[in-house]
GROMACS .gro file of C-alpha atoms in nm:
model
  353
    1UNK     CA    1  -1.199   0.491  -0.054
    2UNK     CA    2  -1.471   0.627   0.178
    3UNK     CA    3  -1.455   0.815   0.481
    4UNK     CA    4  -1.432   0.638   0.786
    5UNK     CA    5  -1.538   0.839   1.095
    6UNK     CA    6  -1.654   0.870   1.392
    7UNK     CA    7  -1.744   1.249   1.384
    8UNK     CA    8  -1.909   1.416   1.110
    9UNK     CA    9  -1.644   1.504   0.875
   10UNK     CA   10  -1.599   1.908   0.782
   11UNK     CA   11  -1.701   1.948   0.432
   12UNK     CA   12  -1.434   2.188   0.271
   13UNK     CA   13  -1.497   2.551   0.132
   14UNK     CA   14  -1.700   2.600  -0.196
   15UNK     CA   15  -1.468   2.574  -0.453
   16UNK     CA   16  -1.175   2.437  -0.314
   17UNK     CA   17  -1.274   2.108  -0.420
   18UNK     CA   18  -1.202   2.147  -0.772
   19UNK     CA   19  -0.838   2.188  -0.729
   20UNK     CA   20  -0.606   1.892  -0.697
   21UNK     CA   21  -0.543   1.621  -0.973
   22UNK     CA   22  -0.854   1.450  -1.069
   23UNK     CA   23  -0.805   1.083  -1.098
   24UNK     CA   24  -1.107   0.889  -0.921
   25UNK     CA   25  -1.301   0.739  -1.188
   26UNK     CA   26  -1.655   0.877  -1.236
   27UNK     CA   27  -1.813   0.464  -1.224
   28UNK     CA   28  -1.730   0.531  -0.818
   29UNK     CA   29  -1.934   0.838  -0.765
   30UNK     CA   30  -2.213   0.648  -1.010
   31UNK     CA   31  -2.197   0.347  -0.754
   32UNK     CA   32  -2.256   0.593  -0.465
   33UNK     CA   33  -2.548   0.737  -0.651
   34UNK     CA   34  -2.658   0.367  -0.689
   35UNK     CA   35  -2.709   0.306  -0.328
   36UNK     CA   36  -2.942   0.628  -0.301
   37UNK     CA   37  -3.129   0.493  -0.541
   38UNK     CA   38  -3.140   0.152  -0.372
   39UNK     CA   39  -3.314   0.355  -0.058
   40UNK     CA   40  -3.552   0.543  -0.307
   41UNK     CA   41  -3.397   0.833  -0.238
   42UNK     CA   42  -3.181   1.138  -0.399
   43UNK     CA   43  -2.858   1.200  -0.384
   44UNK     CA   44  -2.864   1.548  -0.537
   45UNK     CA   45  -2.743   1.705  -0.208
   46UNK     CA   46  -2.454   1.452  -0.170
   47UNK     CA   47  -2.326   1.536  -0.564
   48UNK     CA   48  -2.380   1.938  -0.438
   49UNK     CA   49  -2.152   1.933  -0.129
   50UNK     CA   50  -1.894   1.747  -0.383
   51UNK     CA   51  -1.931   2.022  -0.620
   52UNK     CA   52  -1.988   1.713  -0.883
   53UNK     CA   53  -2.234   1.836  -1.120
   54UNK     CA   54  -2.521   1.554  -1.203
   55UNK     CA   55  -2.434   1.599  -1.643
   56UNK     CA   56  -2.084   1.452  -1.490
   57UNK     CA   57  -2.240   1.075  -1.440
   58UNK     CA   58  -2.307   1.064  -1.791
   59UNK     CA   59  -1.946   1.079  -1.938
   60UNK     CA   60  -1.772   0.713  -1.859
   61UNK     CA   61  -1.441   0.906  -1.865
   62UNK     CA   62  -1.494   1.214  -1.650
   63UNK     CA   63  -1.273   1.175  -1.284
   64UNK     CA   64  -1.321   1.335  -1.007
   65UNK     CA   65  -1.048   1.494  -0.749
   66UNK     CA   66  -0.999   1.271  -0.371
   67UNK     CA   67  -1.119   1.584  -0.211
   68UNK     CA   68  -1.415   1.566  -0.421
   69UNK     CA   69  -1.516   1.173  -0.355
   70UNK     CA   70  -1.399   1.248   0.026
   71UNK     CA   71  -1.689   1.492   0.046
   72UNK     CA   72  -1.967   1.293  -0.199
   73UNK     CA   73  -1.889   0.951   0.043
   74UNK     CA   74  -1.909   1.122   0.409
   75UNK     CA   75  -2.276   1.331   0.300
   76UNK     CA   76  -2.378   1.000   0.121
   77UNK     CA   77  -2.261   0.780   0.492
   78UNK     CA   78  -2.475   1.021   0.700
   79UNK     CA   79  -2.760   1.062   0.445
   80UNK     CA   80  -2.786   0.709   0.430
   81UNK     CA   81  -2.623   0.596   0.780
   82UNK     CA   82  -2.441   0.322   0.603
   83UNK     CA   83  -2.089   0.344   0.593
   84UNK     CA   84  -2.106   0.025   0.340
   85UNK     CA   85  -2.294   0.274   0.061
   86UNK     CA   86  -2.518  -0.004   0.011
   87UNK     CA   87  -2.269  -0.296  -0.049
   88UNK     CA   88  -2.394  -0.538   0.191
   89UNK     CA   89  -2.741  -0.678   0.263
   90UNK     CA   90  -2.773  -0.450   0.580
   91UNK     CA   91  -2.658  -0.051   0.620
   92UNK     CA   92  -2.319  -0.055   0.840
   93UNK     CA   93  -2.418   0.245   1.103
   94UNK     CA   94  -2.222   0.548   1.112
   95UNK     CA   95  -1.886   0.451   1.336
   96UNK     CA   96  -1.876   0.098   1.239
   97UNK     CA   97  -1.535   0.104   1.057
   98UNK     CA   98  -1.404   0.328   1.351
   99UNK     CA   99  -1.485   0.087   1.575
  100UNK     CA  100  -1.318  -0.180   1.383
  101UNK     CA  101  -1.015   0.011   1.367
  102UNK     CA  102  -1.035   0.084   1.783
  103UNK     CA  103  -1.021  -0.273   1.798
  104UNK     CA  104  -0.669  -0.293   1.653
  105UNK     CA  105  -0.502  -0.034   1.784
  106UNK     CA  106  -0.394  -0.213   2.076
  107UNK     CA  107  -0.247  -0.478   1.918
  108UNK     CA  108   0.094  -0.526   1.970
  109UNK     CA  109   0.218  -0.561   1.592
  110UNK     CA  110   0.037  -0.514   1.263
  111UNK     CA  111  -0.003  -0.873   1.214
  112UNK     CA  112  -0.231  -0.890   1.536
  113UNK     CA  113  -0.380  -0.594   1.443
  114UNK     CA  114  -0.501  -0.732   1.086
  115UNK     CA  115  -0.604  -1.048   1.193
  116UNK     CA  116  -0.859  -0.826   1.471
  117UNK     CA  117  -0.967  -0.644   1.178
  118UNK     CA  118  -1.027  -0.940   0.982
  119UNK     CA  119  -1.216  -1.118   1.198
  120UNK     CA  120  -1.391  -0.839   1.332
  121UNK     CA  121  -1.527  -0.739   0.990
  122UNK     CA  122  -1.735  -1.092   1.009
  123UNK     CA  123  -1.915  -0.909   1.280
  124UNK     CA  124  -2.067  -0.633   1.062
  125UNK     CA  125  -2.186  -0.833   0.782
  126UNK     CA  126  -2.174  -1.223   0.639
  127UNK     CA  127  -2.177  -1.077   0.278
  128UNK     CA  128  -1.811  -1.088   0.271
  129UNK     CA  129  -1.553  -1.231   0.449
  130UNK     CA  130  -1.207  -1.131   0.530
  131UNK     CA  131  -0.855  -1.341   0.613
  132UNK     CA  132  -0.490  -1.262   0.651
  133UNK     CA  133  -0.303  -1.528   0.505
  134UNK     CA  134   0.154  -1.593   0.468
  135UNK     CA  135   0.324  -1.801   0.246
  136UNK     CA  136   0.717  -1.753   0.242
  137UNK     CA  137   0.748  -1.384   0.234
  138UNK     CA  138   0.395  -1.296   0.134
  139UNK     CA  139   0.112  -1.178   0.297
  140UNK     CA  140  -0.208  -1.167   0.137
  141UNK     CA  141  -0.514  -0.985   0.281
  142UNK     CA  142  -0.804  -1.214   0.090
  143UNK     CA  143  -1.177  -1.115   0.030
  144UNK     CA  144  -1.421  -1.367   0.033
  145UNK     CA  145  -1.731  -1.304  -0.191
  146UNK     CA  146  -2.080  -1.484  -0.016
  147UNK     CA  147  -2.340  -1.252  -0.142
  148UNK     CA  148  -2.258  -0.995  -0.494
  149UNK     CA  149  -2.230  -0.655  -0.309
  150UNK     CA  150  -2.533  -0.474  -0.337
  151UNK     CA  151  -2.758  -0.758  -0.471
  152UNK     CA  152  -2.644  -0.685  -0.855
  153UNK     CA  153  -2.272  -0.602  -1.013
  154UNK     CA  154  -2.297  -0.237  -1.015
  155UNK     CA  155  -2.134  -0.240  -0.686
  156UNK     CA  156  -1.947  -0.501  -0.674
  157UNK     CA  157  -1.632  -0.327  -0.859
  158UNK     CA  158  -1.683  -0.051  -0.579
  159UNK     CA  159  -1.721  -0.236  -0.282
  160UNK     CA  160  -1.375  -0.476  -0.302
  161UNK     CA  161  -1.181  -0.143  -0.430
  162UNK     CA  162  -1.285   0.001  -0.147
  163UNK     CA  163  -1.248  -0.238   0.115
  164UNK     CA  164  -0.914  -0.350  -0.012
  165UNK     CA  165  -0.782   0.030   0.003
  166UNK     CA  166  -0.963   0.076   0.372
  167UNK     CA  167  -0.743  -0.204   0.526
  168UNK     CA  168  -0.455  -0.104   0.332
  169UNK     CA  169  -0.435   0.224   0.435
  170UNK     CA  170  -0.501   0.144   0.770
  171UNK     CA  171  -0.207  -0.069   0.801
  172UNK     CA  172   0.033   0.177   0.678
  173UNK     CA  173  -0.147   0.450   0.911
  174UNK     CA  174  -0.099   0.173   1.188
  175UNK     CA  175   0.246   0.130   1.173
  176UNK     CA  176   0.345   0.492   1.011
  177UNK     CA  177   0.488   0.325   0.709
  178UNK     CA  178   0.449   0.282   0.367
  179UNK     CA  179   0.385  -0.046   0.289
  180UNK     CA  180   0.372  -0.116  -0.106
  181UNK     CA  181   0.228  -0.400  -0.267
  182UNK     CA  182   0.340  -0.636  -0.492
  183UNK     CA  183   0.003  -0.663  -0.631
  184UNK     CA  184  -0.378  -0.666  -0.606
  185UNK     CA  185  -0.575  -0.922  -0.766
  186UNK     CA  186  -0.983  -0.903  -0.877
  187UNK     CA  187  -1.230  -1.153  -0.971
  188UNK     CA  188  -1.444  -0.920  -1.189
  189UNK     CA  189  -1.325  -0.843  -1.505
  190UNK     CA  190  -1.113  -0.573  -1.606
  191UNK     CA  191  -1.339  -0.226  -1.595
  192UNK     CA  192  -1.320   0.007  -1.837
  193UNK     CA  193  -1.121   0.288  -1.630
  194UNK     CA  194  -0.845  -0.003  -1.580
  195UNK     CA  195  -0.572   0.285  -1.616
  196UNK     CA  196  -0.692   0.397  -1.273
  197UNK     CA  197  -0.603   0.097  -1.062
  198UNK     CA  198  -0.231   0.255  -1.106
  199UNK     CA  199  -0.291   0.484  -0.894
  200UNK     CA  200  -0.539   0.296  -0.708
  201UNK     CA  201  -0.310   0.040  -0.576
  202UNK     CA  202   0.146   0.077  -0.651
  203UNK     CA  203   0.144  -0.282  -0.701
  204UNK     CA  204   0.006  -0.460  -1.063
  205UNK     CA  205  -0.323  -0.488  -1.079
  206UNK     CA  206  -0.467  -0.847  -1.171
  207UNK     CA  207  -0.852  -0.892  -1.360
  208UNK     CA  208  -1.059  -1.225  -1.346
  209UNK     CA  209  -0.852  -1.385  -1.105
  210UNK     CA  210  -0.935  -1.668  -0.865
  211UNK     CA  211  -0.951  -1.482  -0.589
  212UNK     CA  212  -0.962  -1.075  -0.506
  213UNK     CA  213  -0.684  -0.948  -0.256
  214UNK     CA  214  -0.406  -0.758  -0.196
  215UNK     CA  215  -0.037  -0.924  -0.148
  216UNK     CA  216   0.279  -0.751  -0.003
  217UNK     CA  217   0.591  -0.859   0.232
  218UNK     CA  218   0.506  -1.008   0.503
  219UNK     CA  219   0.801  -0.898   0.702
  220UNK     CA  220   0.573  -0.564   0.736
  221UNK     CA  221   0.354  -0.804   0.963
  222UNK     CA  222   0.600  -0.779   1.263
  223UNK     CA  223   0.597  -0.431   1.291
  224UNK     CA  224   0.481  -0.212   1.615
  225UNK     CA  225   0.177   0.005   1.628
  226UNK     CA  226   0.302   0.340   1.616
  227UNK     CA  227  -0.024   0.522   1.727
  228UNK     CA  228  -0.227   0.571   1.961
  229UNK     CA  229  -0.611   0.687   2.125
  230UNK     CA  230  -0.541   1.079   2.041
  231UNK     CA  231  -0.444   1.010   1.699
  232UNK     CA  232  -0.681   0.734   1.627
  233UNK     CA  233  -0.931   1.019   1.741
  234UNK     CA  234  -0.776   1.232   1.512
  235UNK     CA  235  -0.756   1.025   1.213
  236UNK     CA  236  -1.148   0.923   1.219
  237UNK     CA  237  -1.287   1.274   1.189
  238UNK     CA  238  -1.114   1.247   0.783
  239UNK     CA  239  -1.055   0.876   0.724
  240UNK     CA  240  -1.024   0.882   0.364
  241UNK     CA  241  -0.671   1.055   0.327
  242UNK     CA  242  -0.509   0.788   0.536
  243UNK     CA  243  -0.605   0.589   0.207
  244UNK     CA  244  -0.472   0.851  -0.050
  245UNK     CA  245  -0.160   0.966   0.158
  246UNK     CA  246   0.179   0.906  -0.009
  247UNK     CA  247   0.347   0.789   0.273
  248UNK     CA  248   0.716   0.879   0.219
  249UNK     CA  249   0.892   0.633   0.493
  250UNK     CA  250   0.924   0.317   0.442
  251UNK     CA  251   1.049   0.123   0.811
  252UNK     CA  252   1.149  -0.186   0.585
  253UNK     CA  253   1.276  -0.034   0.317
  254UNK     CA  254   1.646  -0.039   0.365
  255UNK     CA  255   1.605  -0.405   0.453
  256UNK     CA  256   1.466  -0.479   0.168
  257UNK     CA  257   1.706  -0.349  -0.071
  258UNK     CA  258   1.978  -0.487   0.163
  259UNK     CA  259   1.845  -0.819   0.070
  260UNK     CA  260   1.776  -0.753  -0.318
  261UNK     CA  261   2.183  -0.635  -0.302
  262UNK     CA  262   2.282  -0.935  -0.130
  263UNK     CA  263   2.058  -1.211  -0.347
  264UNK     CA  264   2.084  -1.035  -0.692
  265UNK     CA  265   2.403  -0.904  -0.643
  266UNK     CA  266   2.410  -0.881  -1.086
  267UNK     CA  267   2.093  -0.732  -1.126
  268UNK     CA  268   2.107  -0.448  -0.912
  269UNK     CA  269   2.388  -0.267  -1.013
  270UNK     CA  270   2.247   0.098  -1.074
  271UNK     CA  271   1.946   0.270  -0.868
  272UNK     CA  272   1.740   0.222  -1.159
  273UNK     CA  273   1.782  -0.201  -1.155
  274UNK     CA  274   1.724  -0.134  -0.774
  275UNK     CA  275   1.387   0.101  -0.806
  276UNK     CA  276   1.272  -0.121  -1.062
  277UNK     CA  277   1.306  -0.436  -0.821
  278UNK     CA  278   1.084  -0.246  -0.605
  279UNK     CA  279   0.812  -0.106  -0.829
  280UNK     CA  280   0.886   0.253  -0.732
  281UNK     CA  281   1.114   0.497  -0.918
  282UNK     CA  282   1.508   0.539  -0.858
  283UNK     CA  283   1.383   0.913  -0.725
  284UNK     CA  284   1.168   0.791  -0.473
  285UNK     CA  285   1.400   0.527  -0.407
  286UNK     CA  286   1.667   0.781  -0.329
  287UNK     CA  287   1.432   1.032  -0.133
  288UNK     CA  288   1.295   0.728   0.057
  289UNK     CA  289   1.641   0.582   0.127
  290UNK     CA  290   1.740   0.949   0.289
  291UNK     CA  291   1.435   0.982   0.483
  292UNK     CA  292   1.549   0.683   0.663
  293UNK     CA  293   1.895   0.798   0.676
  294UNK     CA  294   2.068   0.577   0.453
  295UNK     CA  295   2.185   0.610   0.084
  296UNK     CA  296   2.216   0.331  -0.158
  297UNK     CA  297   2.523   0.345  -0.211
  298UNK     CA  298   2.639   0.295   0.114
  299UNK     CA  299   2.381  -0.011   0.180
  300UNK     CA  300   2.569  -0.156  -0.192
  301UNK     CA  301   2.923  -0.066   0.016
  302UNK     CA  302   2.780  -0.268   0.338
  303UNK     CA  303   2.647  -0.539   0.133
  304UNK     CA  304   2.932  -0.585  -0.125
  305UNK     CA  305   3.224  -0.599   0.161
  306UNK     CA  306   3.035  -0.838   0.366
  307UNK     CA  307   2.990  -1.050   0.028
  308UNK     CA  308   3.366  -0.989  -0.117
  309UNK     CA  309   3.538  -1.067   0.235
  310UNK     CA  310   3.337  -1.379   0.309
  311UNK     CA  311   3.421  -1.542  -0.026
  312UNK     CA  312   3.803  -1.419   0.027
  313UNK     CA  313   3.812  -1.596   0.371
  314UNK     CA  314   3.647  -1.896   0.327
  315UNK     CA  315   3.672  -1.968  -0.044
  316UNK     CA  316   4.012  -2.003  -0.287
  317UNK     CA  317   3.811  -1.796  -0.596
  318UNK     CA  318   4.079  -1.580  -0.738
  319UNK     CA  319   4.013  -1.260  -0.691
  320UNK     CA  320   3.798  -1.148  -1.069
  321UNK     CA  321   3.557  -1.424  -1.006
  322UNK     CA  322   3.505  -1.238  -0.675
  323UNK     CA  323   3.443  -0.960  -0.816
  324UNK     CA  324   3.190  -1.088  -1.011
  325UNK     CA  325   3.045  -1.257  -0.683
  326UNK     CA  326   2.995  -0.888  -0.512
  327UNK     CA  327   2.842  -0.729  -0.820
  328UNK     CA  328   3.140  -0.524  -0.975
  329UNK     CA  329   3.162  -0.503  -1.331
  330UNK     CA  330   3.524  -0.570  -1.304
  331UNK     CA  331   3.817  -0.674  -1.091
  332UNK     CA  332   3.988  -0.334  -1.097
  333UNK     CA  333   3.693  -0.189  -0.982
  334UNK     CA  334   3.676  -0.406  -0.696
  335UNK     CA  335   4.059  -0.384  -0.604
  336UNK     CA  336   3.998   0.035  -0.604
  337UNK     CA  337   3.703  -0.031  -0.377
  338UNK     CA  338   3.854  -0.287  -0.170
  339UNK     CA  339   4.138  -0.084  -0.097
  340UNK     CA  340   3.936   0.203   0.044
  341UNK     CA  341   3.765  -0.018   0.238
  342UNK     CA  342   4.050  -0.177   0.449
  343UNK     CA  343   4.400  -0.020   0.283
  344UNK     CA  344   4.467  -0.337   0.183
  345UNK     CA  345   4.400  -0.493  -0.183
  346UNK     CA  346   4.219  -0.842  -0.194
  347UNK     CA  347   4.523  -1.054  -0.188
  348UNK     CA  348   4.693  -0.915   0.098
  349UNK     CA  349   4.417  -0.887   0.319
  350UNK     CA  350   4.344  -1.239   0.223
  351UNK     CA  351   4.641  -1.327   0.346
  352UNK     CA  352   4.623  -1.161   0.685
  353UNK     CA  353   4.281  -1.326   0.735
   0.00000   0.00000   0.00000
């Protein structure tokens, strides 16, 4: 949630803040006024340069816009020269996350690259503690609590959003991807703006659970870094849009419904069974699907042939209960397919194979 830079970030125009949708609960900016107050200090000029009026803190349901919190966090990091905002028992110097993220970039997949940002993290501070961790398909970024962020539970809601969505982001800024989750778990218990985590993290959101992290498919973990020194350069003078970015492409994504068609071959019959399979909508799962030129129809064409052909060659099923197999509602369905497919209907090409 924070900036993370290197380089002072540019503070946009008066006024230009207030435009966008405004969905970043006002408990975050009440955290960040928190750790001025831990320093005895003010953070009146920090709430000015967000164009977040001080009357604001006092209504529990007022939001704020991500250009607004962009500009209240990077005034608040320099101000303070803590790019933790007070979280952890010592300030984390302007550049720290930037450094981190240096670290990684020359890893040669994103798995490498989280693990170096994992361990790294033990560097800035013992409060917390960081691990990458795969069972079967999953991969689960896990935070360690050792000390309650900020020394009381104000922060503590603030600090593991925030460091959750940092190392998220990252990775799908690493590997130019998005990369959604299948869900985000908490220890605390569930806040009062819990309609926000929605938007907060695509996966379901999970409240006084054993442990707080993020989960998604750990496939994603063999990907290649897809940037480099310039852009890393580029990316840390605004570091907090790499967190709010709706990253379109998905490199996995046609793999992954290629494998939802082929192992739930009767529950994905439609886009919307499809979308629904992967937590997004069946728009975005059609504009997704075209940015990396394929369709989902054709992937249900690749995956049903493969399926309908392999059972005709190396299995006696008449031809309905293949059908059924491939994930066609019925057998004359199938035959019409089939048929444009090789020329041939089921049976004959059955026998010629």
């Amino acid at each position: 949630m924070p900036a993370r830079a290197d380089h002072r970030s540019t503070t946009p125009p008066a006024g230009s803040l207030l435009h966008g949708v405004a969905l970043t609960p006002v408990a975050f900016v009440q955290a960040v006024m928190r750790a001025f107050e831990h320093r005895g200090l003010a953070g009146d000029d920090a709430l000015k340069a967000a164009q977040i009026a001080p009357s604001d803190l006092n209504n529990p349901a007022h939001r704020v816009t991500a250009a607004q919190f962009e500009a209240l966090t990077a005034a608040a990091m320099q101000q303070l020269d803590d790019e933790a905002l007070g979280w952890f028992s010592r300030p984390l110097p302007w550049g720290s996350y930037g450094m981190l993220a240096r670290a990684s970039l020359s890893a040669p997949t994103l798995g490498v690259a989280l693990k170096r940002w994992c361990r790294h993290h033990g560097l800035l501070t013992r409060d917390i503690s960081l691990s990458l961790q795969t069972a079967g398909d999953d991969a689960r970024i896990i935070l360690t609590e050792h000390r309650p962020p900020g020394g009381d539970g104000t922060l503590r809601e603030f600090c593991h959003v925030s460091v959750l969505r940092n190392v998220h982001g990252l990775a799908c800024w690493l590997v130019d991807s998005r990369i959604p989750l299948r869900g985000a778990s908490f220890t605390f218990d569930a806040p009062a703006h819990t309609d926000a985590y929605a938007v907060l993290f695509d996966g379901p959101a999970r409240f006084g659970a054993e442990q707080t992290g993020i989960r998604f498919d750990a496939r994603y973990l063999g990907l290649p870094i897809k940037r480099d020194e310039a852009a890393m350069t580029q990316m840390l003078q605004r570091a907090l849009p790499i967190q709010v970015r709706p990253y379109r492409r998905d490199r996995l994504l046609v793999q992954r419904v290629r494998q939802l068609l082929s192992t739930h071959p009767q529950d994905t019959r439609n886009a919307d069974d499809v979308a629904a399979l992967l937590n997004t909508s069946a728009r975005s799962l059609h504009r997704q699907l075209r940015d990396e030129g394929a369709s989902l129809q054709a992937l249900k064409d690749e995956v049903r042939r493969e399926r309908a052909m392999n059972l005709l060659q190396r299995s006696g099923k008449p031809v309905k209960q293949v059908a059924e197999a491939a994930g066609f509602q019925n057998e004359k369905s199938f035959i019409r397919a089939f048929k444009g497919w090789t020329g041939m209907t089921p049976g004959e090409w059955r026998g010629q194979a």
